[in-house]
Amino acid sequence: MLARAAASLDVLSEGRFELGLGAGAFPKAVHGVGGRALTPGQGVEALEEAIGVIREIWDTSKPGPLRHEGKYYSVPAMKRGPNPAHDIGVWLGAYKPRMLKLTGSTADGWLPTLQYIQTPGLTEANKIIDDAAQEAGRSPREIRRLLNLFNVGFSATRRGHLQGTPEQWVEDLLPLVLDHGFSAFLIGQDDPAVIRTFGEEVGPRLREAVERERRADKTAPAPTRPAIALSKRQATIDYDAVPEALAAKVIEPGDRMYERVRHSYSRTGSPALVIQAENADDVVAALAYARSQNVDISVRSGGHGLSGRSTDEGGIIDLSKMNSVEVLDAAAGQIRVEPGARWGHVAQALAPHGLAMSSGDYGDVGVGGLATAGGIGYLARKYGLTIDHITAAEVVVADGRKLRVDSQNHPDLFWGLRGAGGNFGIVTAFELEAYPLRDVAYATVTVDATDTADFLVKWGALVEAAPREISSFMSLFPARRGGTVTAQITLVYAGDDVEAAQDALTPFLEAGPVIGQQAQLVPYHATVAPPENQHMGQGMEDSRSGMAVACWIM
């Protein structure tokens, strides 16, 4: 239940959840598992086993249910999932040697509270964690060090630890970063003034101080990777040549996040490296590095691309973290969207402004691939393709230049970007003209399509005769176990005129013997809600496209 709740919160928060655990709040407490009393030592063992079970539940890449028979926990057969939005870190609040050793061997982070473990004890605690990590074949740098701060405040007159001015806070916190490796501080109180001052004044100054000290320290060790990750490196690429600016943005075959980024919706991939760019400069650096390695390059935004170009056996530049959606001018419908955004999120961001953009039929699709390849969507017959509404693009071309292209600047490249996919460069942002639209009539009609050829002719004719407000997608399902061939017709009427929508939708009941039907007036963004699926490369043999049919009846 804890694993599933954590994964659900991670999805709801869009990947901003981490799991903090401990063996108990009271040093002398006796804990129980399955009704059995446990000593403190057994409590640590039980926690270690529990962490393993929790991670197994999150690992939906493995086939079949989870089965586990351990010393403290028994799981006869349990469905894995839900799939978290990101690789959830497990942070342990640890003070005693057994828990510190567990932190080093198993956890992703150490999260003590400063008031409970004073500075003289930090050195010894860090050593226990580091030694346990090395014994487990891990690099100590894999364990992130975080620190809770309670009962702190700001004052121009007080001089106590974390009680004075922001400048004094920086002096107090700097040794914790440089000498003890803490990379994050959590304010454990809800005083708005403390939180605001820490975020606006202390944080930026502390980062600058840390950077200044580290630049001056030429002996600082370079980051290392665990032995298991090093063993899975491929010989086709020089991992040590990754630019320093990208080192923290790299996912290797031995990393736990690798399974989430290596496949596309329809193709399997085994890239030697995935670089998660966060801005256009990262794209420039990643492209230069990939070219120096002479490997195939794939560009991934949402990972849906049926062409298979979202993954490969070389390297991937992943744009999923470049996902901002900005409304530049609501009255004119001008928006700016980065390629890693999902169309479902775009629709949600436009909805409060009464705007919409036709963008496929699935909200989990990334902006980049669809916006450079066409963009047939639920509003296409009324408003055209997605590419019809692109007014400008920011693009990185093969030689590393960052260009802004539109009808006046690099017009040939602007023409090529709208429909040629990823052939001419890596788009880092699009500017589009959205159009006023709030609600649509959304309907599905399921019919018996056993006489498939006759059904297709009827459906095509109905779409051709329908008003331009109607756009239609259709899926055919083969007969199974003696059943009938069925077709599901999806219909979207672009507008909230209920009577006009009803008149336009009713003729589709004549497409074939009706098995089921439903229609409702909904906000457009509800038709393309993003489910955030993990792509596992299901194989092209599982997919069939009716795109050619859809094109000639538009």
Tab-separated table of C-alpha atoms in Angstrom, residues 47-496:
chain	number	residue	atom	x	y	z
A	47	LEU	CA	13.179	-2.136	6.682
A	48	GLU	CA	15.833	-3.299	4.229
A	49	GLU	CA	13.553	-6.072	2.990
A	50	ALA	CA	10.626	-3.639	2.761
A	51	ILE	CA	12.650	-1.252	0.588
A	52	GLY	CA	13.405	-4.114	-1.787
A	53	VAL	CA	9.713	-5.009	-2.029
A	54	ILE	CA	8.720	-1.376	-2.592
A	55	ARG	CA	11.209	-0.982	-5.445
A	56	GLU	CA	10.033	-4.231	-7.016
A	57	ILE	CA	6.441	-2.949	-6.988
A	58	TRP	CA	7.571	0.222	-8.789
A	59	ASP	CA	9.478	-1.784	-11.428
A	60	THR	CA	6.774	-2.297	-14.045
A	61	SER	CA	9.369	-3.216	-16.693
A	62	LYS	CA	9.487	-6.781	-15.335
A	63	PRO	CA	6.895	-9.222	-16.663
A	64	GLY	CA	4.288	-10.862	-14.474
A	65	PRO	CA	3.228	-10.186	-10.890
A	66	LEU	CA	5.612	-9.663	-7.980
A	67	ARG	CA	6.241	-12.768	-5.888
A	68	HIS	CA	8.341	-12.484	-2.754
A	69	GLU	CA	8.970	-14.812	0.155
A	70	GLY	CA	11.312	-13.204	2.668
A	71	LYS	CA	12.206	-13.320	6.324
A	72	TYR	CA	9.705	-10.641	7.312
A	73	TYR	CA	7.360	-10.174	4.357
A	74	SER	CA	5.452	-12.517	2.084
A	75	VAL	CA	3.919	-11.468	-1.237
A	76	PRO	CA	2.294	-14.494	-2.946
A	77	ALA	CA	1.402	-12.625	-6.167
A	78	MET	CA	0.855	-8.900	-6.563
A	79	LYS	CA	0.352	-6.749	-9.627
A	80	ARG	CA	3.196	-4.276	-10.083
A	81	GLY	CA	2.592	-0.560	-10.313
A	82	PRO	CA	1.343	2.018	-10.712
A	83	ASN	CA	4.344	3.284	-12.632
A	84	PRO	CA	5.901	6.334	-10.916
A	85	ALA	CA	6.467	9.485	-12.973
A	86	HIS	CA	10.189	9.396	-12.155
A	87	ASP	CA	12.739	7.247	-10.365
A	88	ILE	CA	11.571	7.810	-6.774
A	89	GLY	CA	14.413	8.197	-4.307
A	90	VAL	CA	14.296	6.404	-0.950
A	91	TRP	CA	15.748	8.649	1.761
A	92	LEU	CA	16.480	7.283	5.226
A	93	GLY	CA	16.420	9.313	8.422
A	94	ALA	CA	19.231	7.502	10.208
A	95	TYR	CA	21.410	8.111	13.274
A	96	LYS	CA	22.492	4.727	14.678
A	97	PRO	CA	25.256	2.605	13.085
A	98	ARG	CA	22.931	-0.149	11.762
A	99	MET	CA	20.670	2.360	10.025
A	100	LEU	CA	23.632	4.322	8.693
A	101	LYS	CA	25.042	1.112	7.187
A	102	LEU	CA	21.668	0.402	5.582
A	103	THR	CA	21.691	3.931	4.171
A	104	GLY	CA	25.059	3.316	2.541
A	105	SER	CA	24.229	-0.117	1.142
A	106	THR	CA	20.647	0.469	0.000
A	107	ALA	CA	19.251	4.010	0.135
A	108	ASP	CA	19.312	6.842	-2.375
A	109	GLY	CA	19.650	9.538	0.246
A	110	TRP	CA	20.456	10.285	3.891
A	111	LEU	CA	18.030	12.694	5.587
A	112	PRO	CA	18.892	13.374	9.241
A	113	THR	CA	17.773	16.390	11.275
A	114	LEU	CA	20.506	18.818	12.285
A	115	GLN	CA	19.182	19.207	15.833
A	116	TYR	CA	19.451	15.443	16.421
A	117	ILE	CA	22.949	14.891	15.025
A	118	GLN	CA	25.355	17.685	15.782
A	119	THR	CA	28.300	18.645	13.582
A	120	PRO	CA	30.965	16.603	15.445
A	121	GLY	CA	28.917	13.471	14.738
A	122	LEU	CA	28.509	14.134	11.029
A	123	THR	CA	32.019	13.059	10.095
A	124	GLU	CA	31.662	9.682	11.790
A	125	ALA	CA	28.155	9.132	10.354
A	126	ASN	CA	29.326	9.950	6.842
A	127	LYS	CA	32.215	7.519	7.188
A	128	ILE	CA	29.875	4.688	8.204
A	129	ILE	CA	27.660	5.425	5.190
A	130	ASP	CA	30.627	5.645	2.813
A	131	ASP	CA	32.225	2.413	4.062
A	132	ALA	CA	28.913	0.545	3.750
A	133	ALA	CA	28.428	1.879	0.225
A	134	GLN	CA	31.866	0.690	-0.869
A	135	GLU	CA	31.286	-2.741	0.688
A	136	ALA	CA	28.064	-2.968	-1.381
A	137	GLY	CA	29.934	-2.084	-4.579
A	138	ARG	CA	28.499	1.435	-4.706
A	139	SER	CA	30.146	4.813	-4.946
A	140	PRO	CA	29.509	6.871	-1.779
A	141	ARG	CA	28.499	9.731	-4.069
A	142	GLU	CA	25.409	7.758	-5.046
A	143	ILE	CA	23.891	8.551	-1.649
A	144	ARG	CA	22.568	12.085	-1.652
A	145	ARG	CA	23.027	13.930	1.644
A	146	LEU	CA	20.062	16.082	2.731
A	147	LEU	CA	19.442	17.854	6.022
A	148	ASN	CA	16.288	18.845	7.910
A	149	LEU	CA	16.442	22.240	9.628
A	150	PHE	CA	14.014	22.828	12.509
A	151	ASN	CA	13.559	25.776	14.885
A	152	VAL	CA	15.501	28.223	12.728
A	153	GLY	CA	14.897	31.902	12.051
A	154	PHE	CA	16.268	35.187	10.753
A	155	SER	CA	17.244	38.135	12.907
A	156	ALA	CA	19.425	41.215	12.499
A	157	THR	CA	20.517	41.035	16.149
A	158	ARG	CA	20.680	37.341	17.132
A	159	ARG	CA	23.885	35.403	16.483
A	160	GLY	CA	22.866	31.810	17.228
A	161	HIS	CA	23.364	29.015	14.705
A	162	LEU	CA	20.875	29.588	11.824
A	163	GLN	CA	19.236	32.418	13.755
A	164	GLY	CA	20.976	35.495	12.346
A	165	THR	CA	21.086	37.294	9.023
A	166	PRO	CA	21.042	35.555	5.613
A	167	GLU	CA	24.788	36.205	5.393
A	168	GLN	CA	25.327	34.340	8.652
A	169	TRP	CA	23.150	31.480	7.397
A	170	VAL	CA	25.472	31.123	4.420
A	171	GLU	CA	28.461	30.961	6.761
A	172	ASP	CA	26.709	28.336	8.909
A	173	LEU	CA	25.587	26.162	5.980
A	174	LEU	CA	28.693	26.361	3.786
A	175	PRO	CA	30.749	23.854	5.856
A	176	LEU	CA	27.828	21.431	5.814
A	177	VAL	CA	27.984	21.461	2.024
A	178	LEU	CA	31.747	21.479	1.513
A	179	ASP	CA	32.877	19.292	4.427
A	180	HIS	CA	29.924	16.928	4.830
A	181	GLY	CA	28.418	16.753	1.341
A	182	PHE	CA	24.896	18.011	2.020
A	183	SER	CA	23.283	19.124	-1.230
A	184	ALA	CA	19.793	20.056	-0.044
A	185	PHE	CA	18.259	21.633	3.049
A	186	LEU	CA	14.626	21.149	4.057
A	187	ILE	CA	12.987	23.814	6.214
A	188	GLY	CA	10.913	21.887	8.769
A	189	GLN	CA	8.506	24.662	9.719
A	190	ASP	CA	5.747	26.652	8.065
A	191	ASP	CA	6.823	30.241	8.780
A	192	PRO	CA	6.312	32.041	5.425
A	193	ALA	CA	8.996	34.636	6.228
A	194	VAL	CA	11.616	31.951	6.899
A	195	ILE	CA	10.736	30.018	3.762
A	196	ARG	CA	10.719	33.164	1.611
A	197	THR	CA	14.012	34.484	2.953
A	198	PHE	CA	15.681	31.109	2.590
A	199	GLY	CA	14.506	30.734	-1.015
A	200	GLU	CA	15.123	34.298	-2.169
A	201	GLU	CA	18.305	35.202	-0.272
A	202	VAL	CA	20.081	32.274	1.371
A	203	GLY	CA	19.728	29.726	-1.455
A	204	PRO	CA	21.236	31.858	-4.257
A	205	ARG	CA	24.050	33.174	-2.040
A	206	LEU	CA	24.871	29.691	-0.783
A	207	ARG	CA	25.061	28.314	-4.335
A	208	GLU	CA	27.414	31.126	-5.326
A	209	ALA	CA	29.609	30.520	-2.281
A	210	VAL	CA	29.790	26.778	-2.948
A	211	GLU	CA	30.647	27.336	-6.619
A	212	ARG	CA	33.313	29.861	-5.681
A	213	GLU	CA	34.933	27.508	-3.185
A	214	ARG	CA	34.854	24.548	-5.533
A	215	ARG	CA	36.425	26.506	-8.370
A	216	ALA	CA	39.255	27.383	-6.007
A	217	ASP	CA	39.672	23.758	-4.864
A	218	LYS	CA	41.556	22.021	-7.668
A	219	THR	CA	41.751	18.760	-5.710
A	220	ALA	CA	38.003	18.145	-5.557
A	221	PRO	CA	37.354	14.571	-6.813
A	222	ALA	CA	35.357	14.048	-9.983
A	223	PRO	CA	31.976	12.288	-9.694
A	224	THR	CA	32.099	8.508	-10.049
A	225	ARG	CA	29.534	5.905	-10.996
A	226	PRO	CA	28.782	2.593	-9.245
A	227	ALA	CA	30.541	-0.545	-10.407
A	228	ILE	CA	27.323	-2.106	-11.757
A	229	ALA	CA	26.740	0.930	-13.985
A	230	LEU	CA	30.334	0.891	-15.227
A	231	SER	CA	30.031	-2.802	-16.130
A	232	LYS	CA	27.111	-2.078	-18.480
A	233	ARG	CA	28.823	0.623	-20.495
A	234	GLN	CA	29.024	-0.054	-24.223
A	235	ALA	CA	32.252	0.001	-26.213
A	236	THR	CA	30.802	2.223	-28.940
A	237	ILE	CA	31.135	5.464	-26.990
A	238	ASP	CA	33.680	7.295	-24.815
A	239	TYR	CA	31.779	7.979	-21.595
A	240	ASP	CA	34.666	9.894	-20.046
A	241	ALA	CA	34.463	12.448	-22.869
A	242	VAL	CA	30.971	13.658	-21.864
A	243	PRO	CA	31.214	17.457	-21.367
A	244	GLU	CA	31.269	18.513	-17.728
A	245	ALA	CA	28.140	20.617	-18.228
A	246	LEU	CA	26.209	17.471	-19.198
A	247	ALA	CA	27.671	15.019	-16.663
A	248	ALA	CA	24.692	15.260	-14.292
A	249	LYS	CA	22.203	14.924	-17.165
A	250	VAL	CA	23.404	11.578	-18.513
A	251	ILE	CA	21.584	8.260	-18.209
A	252	GLU	CA	23.677	5.144	-18.868
A	253	PRO	CA	22.580	1.520	-19.464
A	254	GLY	CA	23.377	0.659	-15.837
A	255	ASP	CA	21.226	3.422	-14.350
A	256	ARG	CA	17.764	2.684	-12.958
A	257	MET	CA	16.192	5.406	-15.108
A	258	TYR	CA	17.474	3.761	-18.286
A	259	GLU	CA	14.398	1.559	-18.812
A	260	ARG	CA	12.185	4.650	-18.827
A	261	VAL	CA	13.998	6.421	-21.649
A	262	ARG	CA	15.473	3.815	-23.959
A	263	HIS	CA	12.336	2.558	-25.747
A	264	SER	CA	9.714	4.310	-27.793
A	265	TYR	CA	6.030	3.428	-27.917
A	266	SER	CA	6.535	1.059	-30.839
A	267	ARG	CA	10.270	0.302	-31.043
A	268	THR	CA	12.823	-1.205	-28.684
A	269	GLY	CA	16.137	0.554	-28.271
A	270	SER	CA	19.496	0.038	-26.570
A	271	PRO	CA	21.260	3.394	-26.779
A	272	ALA	CA	24.741	3.655	-25.334
A	273	LEU	CA	23.812	6.941	-23.677
A	274	VAL	CA	20.806	9.193	-23.113
A	275	ILE	CA	21.362	12.890	-22.453
A	276	GLN	CA	18.435	14.730	-20.866
A	277	ALA	CA	18.782	18.297	-22.120
A	278	GLU	CA	17.247	21.082	-20.037
A	279	ASN	CA	17.777	23.997	-22.443
A	280	ALA	CA	19.022	24.869	-25.924
A	281	ASP	CA	22.650	25.129	-24.745
A	282	ASP	CA	22.448	21.542	-23.498
A	283	VAL	CA	21.173	20.487	-26.930
A	284	VAL	CA	24.135	22.211	-28.593
A	285	ALA	CA	26.601	20.489	-26.247
A	286	ALA	CA	24.889	17.093	-26.582
A	287	LEU	CA	24.840	17.331	-30.369
A	288	ALA	CA	28.534	18.241	-30.510
A	289	TYR	CA	29.413	15.344	-28.208
A	290	ALA	CA	27.323	12.871	-30.229
A	291	ARG	CA	28.958	14.007	-33.458
A	292	SER	CA	32.421	13.578	-31.907
A	293	GLN	CA	31.495	9.980	-31.054
A	294	ASN	CA	30.296	9.214	-34.600
A	295	VAL	CA	27.151	7.451	-33.392
A	296	ASP	CA	23.582	7.559	-34.608
A	297	ILE	CA	21.522	10.220	-32.857
A	298	SER	CA	17.844	10.044	-31.996
A	299	VAL	CA	15.825	12.943	-30.647
A	300	ARG	CA	13.088	12.054	-28.184
A	301	SER	CA	10.311	14.313	-26.946
A	302	GLY	CA	7.383	12.105	-25.927
A	303	GLY	CA	8.662	8.810	-27.329
A	304	HIS	CA	5.542	7.916	-29.303
A	305	GLY	CA	6.926	8.244	-32.834
A	306	LEU	CA	5.745	5.337	-34.972
A	307	SER	CA	8.639	5.990	-37.373
A	308	GLY	CA	11.008	4.617	-34.745
A	309	ARG	CA	13.257	7.679	-34.793
A	310	SER	CA	12.784	8.306	-31.057
A	311	THR	CA	15.265	5.557	-30.148
A	312	ASP	CA	18.229	3.698	-31.625
A	313	GLU	CA	21.391	1.761	-30.741
A	314	GLY	CA	23.576	4.881	-30.611
A	315	GLY	CA	22.612	7.860	-28.492
A	316	ILE	CA	19.466	9.778	-27.586
A	317	ILE	CA	19.026	13.470	-26.898
A	318	ASP	CA	15.982	13.439	-24.633
A	319	LEU	CA	13.956	16.669	-24.520
A	320	SER	CA	11.365	15.632	-21.929
A	321	LYS	CA	12.646	18.164	-19.380
A	322	MET	CA	12.222	21.005	-21.891
A	323	ASN	CA	8.468	21.119	-21.374
A	324	SER	CA	7.328	24.682	-20.656
A	325	VAL	CA	4.055	26.042	-22.078
A	326	GLU	CA	3.659	29.841	-22.223
A	327	VAL	CA	0.731	31.940	-23.390
A	328	LEU	CA	2.446	34.985	-24.923
A	329	ASP	CA	-0.693	36.851	-26.024
A	330	ALA	CA	-4.037	35.282	-25.137
A	331	ALA	CA	-6.040	37.734	-27.268
A	332	ALA	CA	-4.005	36.904	-30.364
A	333	GLY	CA	-3.677	33.200	-29.453
A	334	GLN	CA	0.128	33.367	-29.493
A	335	ILE	CA	1.786	30.593	-27.477
A	336	ARG	CA	5.318	29.237	-27.010
A	337	VAL	CA	5.755	25.527	-26.339
A	338	GLU	CA	8.914	23.515	-25.756
A	339	PRO	CA	9.233	20.125	-27.509
A	340	GLY	CA	9.208	17.953	-24.374
A	341	ALA	CA	5.743	19.087	-23.297
A	342	ARG	CA	2.883	16.618	-23.772
A	343	TRP	CA	-0.117	17.735	-25.813
A	344	GLY	CA	-2.431	16.927	-22.934
A	345	HIS	CA	-0.517	19.411	-20.765
A	346	VAL	CA	-0.618	21.976	-23.560
A	347	ALA	CA	-4.406	21.629	-23.764
A	348	GLN	CA	-4.712	22.047	-19.989
A	349	ALA	CA	-2.510	25.175	-20.034
A	350	LEU	CA	-4.546	26.764	-22.850
A	351	ALA	CA	-7.966	25.960	-21.379
A	352	PRO	CA	-8.101	28.831	-18.830
A	353	HIS	CA	-7.543	31.254	-21.726
A	354	GLY	CA	-10.308	29.736	-23.857
A	355	LEU	CA	-7.767	28.489	-26.421
A	356	ALA	CA	-7.073	25.152	-28.073
A	357	MET	CA	-4.704	23.527	-30.560
A	358	SER	CA	-5.433	20.429	-32.646
A	359	SER	CA	-2.789	17.926	-31.626
A	360	GLY	CA	-3.341	14.257	-32.304
A	361	ASP	CA	-5.760	12.030	-30.448
A	362	TYR	CA	-3.649	11.114	-27.416
A	363	GLY	CA	-2.552	13.535	-24.719
A	364	ASP	CA	0.637	11.625	-23.858
A	365	VAL	CA	2.208	12.426	-27.245
A	366	GLY	CA	5.189	14.790	-27.079
A	367	VAL	CA	4.997	18.152	-28.830
A	368	GLY	CA	8.266	17.833	-30.763
A	369	GLY	CA	7.563	14.793	-32.926
A	370	LEU	CA	3.976	15.677	-33.811
A	371	ALA	CA	4.634	19.378	-34.459
A	372	THR	CA	7.400	18.602	-36.970
A	373	ALA	CA	5.592	15.748	-38.729
A	374	GLY	CA	2.100	17.110	-39.375
A	375	GLY	CA	-0.349	16.896	-36.558
A	376	ILE	CA	-3.659	15.304	-37.495
A	377	GLY	CA	-5.972	15.741	-34.541
A	378	TYR	CA	-9.515	15.974	-33.252
A	379	LEU	CA	-9.940	19.495	-34.658
A	380	ALA	CA	-8.194	18.968	-38.005
A	381	ARG	CA	-11.151	19.288	-40.383
A	382	LYS	CA	-12.128	22.626	-38.854
A	383	TYR	CA	-8.725	24.150	-38.087
A	384	GLY	CA	-6.186	22.161	-40.130
A	385	LEU	CA	-2.995	20.430	-39.022
A	386	THR	CA	-0.788	21.461	-36.137
A	387	ILE	CA	1.928	22.576	-38.549
A	388	ASP	CA	-0.542	25.015	-40.161
A	389	HIS	CA	-0.392	27.068	-36.948
A	390	ILE	CA	3.381	27.187	-36.355
A	391	THR	CA	4.549	30.792	-36.783
A	392	ALA	CA	8.183	30.400	-35.694
A	393	ALA	CA	10.624	27.871	-34.249
A	394	GLU	CA	13.884	27.905	-32.349
A	395	VAL	CA	16.141	25.208	-33.749
A	396	VAL	CA	19.661	23.829	-33.279
A	397	VAL	CA	21.124	22.769	-36.635
A	398	ALA	CA	23.832	20.170	-37.243
A	399	ASP	CA	26.785	22.553	-36.892
A	400	GLY	CA	25.566	23.691	-33.470
A	401	ARG	CA	24.086	27.064	-34.432
A	402	LYS	CA	20.936	28.194	-32.640
A	403	LEU	CA	18.545	29.735	-35.140
A	404	ARG	CA	15.161	31.383	-34.952
A	405	VAL	CA	13.239	30.565	-38.112
A	406	ASP	CA	9.990	31.987	-39.470
A	407	SER	CA	8.579	33.246	-42.758
A	408	GLN	CA	11.204	36.009	-42.884
A	409	ASN	CA	14.239	34.336	-41.297
A	410	HIS	CA	15.556	31.169	-42.941
A	411	PRO	CA	12.211	30.655	-44.743
A	412	ASP	CA	13.339	27.463	-46.514
A	413	LEU	CA	14.292	25.846	-43.209
A	414	PHE	CA	11.026	27.062	-41.700
A	415	TRP	CA	9.151	25.392	-44.577
A	416	GLY	CA	11.092	22.132	-44.115
A	417	LEU	CA	10.590	21.933	-40.364
A	418	ARG	CA	6.815	21.881	-40.816
A	419	GLY	CA	6.255	18.336	-41.979
A	420	ALA	CA	9.688	16.785	-42.528
A	421	GLY	CA	10.096	15.459	-38.997
A	422	GLY	CA	13.569	15.634	-37.457
A	423	ASN	CA	15.531	15.836	-40.709
A	424	PHE	CA	16.730	19.442	-40.535
A	425	GLY	CA	17.565	20.123	-36.898
A	426	ILE	CA	16.465	19.825	-33.282
A	427	VAL	CA	13.618	22.192	-32.468
A	428	THR	CA	13.944	23.599	-28.942
A	429	ALA	CA	10.767	25.722	-28.981
A	430	PHE	CA	7.722	26.381	-31.159
A	431	GLU	CA	5.595	29.486	-31.463
A	432	LEU	CA	2.037	28.762	-32.579
A	433	GLU	CA	-1.275	30.492	-33.072
A	434	ALA	CA	-3.957	28.782	-31.025
A	435	TYR	CA	-7.632	29.488	-31.660
A	436	PRO	CA	-10.607	30.270	-29.430
A	437	LEU	CA	-12.339	27.067	-28.342
A	438	ARG	CA	-13.550	25.841	-24.972
A	439	ASP	CA	-16.034	22.970	-25.202
A	440	VAL	CA	-16.525	20.286	-27.825
A	441	ALA	CA	-19.069	17.523	-28.362
A	442	TYR	CA	-17.231	14.228	-27.939
A	443	ALA	CA	-18.918	11.004	-29.065
A	444	THR	CA	-18.077	7.366	-29.666
A	445	VAL	CA	-20.151	4.948	-31.723
A	446	THR	CA	-19.347	1.228	-31.726
A	447	VAL	CA	-20.771	-0.752	-34.654
A	448	ASP	CA	-20.699	-4.239	-36.116
A	449	ALA	CA	-18.192	-3.991	-38.986
A	450	THR	CA	-18.240	-7.605	-40.128
A	451	ASP	CA	-18.846	-6.375	-43.693
A	452	THR	CA	-15.673	-4.338	-43.350
A	453	ALA	CA	-15.348	-3.022	-46.900
A	454	ASP	CA	-18.944	-1.774	-46.945
A	455	PHE	CA	-18.486	-0.188	-43.519
A	456	LEU	CA	-15.329	1.680	-44.593
A	457	VAL	CA	-17.098	3.106	-47.638
A	458	LYS	CA	-20.033	4.275	-45.508
A	459	TRP	CA	-17.831	5.786	-42.841
A	460	GLY	CA	-15.730	7.644	-45.406
A	461	ALA	CA	-18.809	9.018	-47.113
A	462	LEU	CA	-20.292	10.148	-43.785
A	463	VAL	CA	-17.119	12.052	-42.883
A	464	GLU	CA	-16.986	13.698	-46.312
A	465	ALA	CA	-20.600	14.803	-46.005
A	466	ALA	CA	-20.266	16.008	-42.396
A	467	PRO	CA	-19.783	19.708	-41.607
A	468	ARG	CA	-16.171	20.828	-41.163
A	469	GLU	CA	-16.700	21.004	-37.396
A	470	ILE	CA	-16.704	17.179	-37.333
A	471	SER	CA	-13.380	15.317	-37.200
A	472	SER	CA	-13.404	11.544	-36.945
A	473	PHE	CA	-10.978	8.799	-36.008
A	474	MET	CA	-11.837	5.135	-36.376
A	475	SER	CA	-10.362	1.906	-35.002
A	476	LEU	CA	-11.149	-1.594	-36.289
A	477	PHE	CA	-11.005	-4.596	-33.955
A	478	PRO	CA	-10.829	-8.162	-35.327
A	479	ALA	CA	-13.284	-10.848	-34.361
A	480	ARG	CA	-12.201	-12.894	-31.349
A	481	ARG	CA	-13.546	-16.243	-30.108
A	482	GLY	CA	-16.388	-16.406	-32.581
A	483	GLY	CA	-17.377	-12.753	-32.153
A	484	THR	CA	-17.788	-10.073	-34.784
A	485	VAL	CA	-15.490	-7.489	-36.297
A	486	THR	CA	-16.218	-4.197	-34.550
A	487	ALA	CA	-15.340	-0.594	-35.244
A	488	GLN	CA	-15.151	2.280	-32.784
A	489	ILE	CA	-15.838	5.636	-34.399
A	490	THR	CA	-14.588	8.620	-32.411
A	491	LEU	CA	-16.257	11.918	-33.303
A	492	VAL	CA	-15.417	15.433	-32.119
A	493	TYR	CA	-17.605	18.413	-32.987
A	494	ALA	CA	-15.551	21.609	-32.626
A	495	GLY	CA	-17.998	23.835	-30.805
A	496	ASP	CA	-20.565	23.966	-27.998
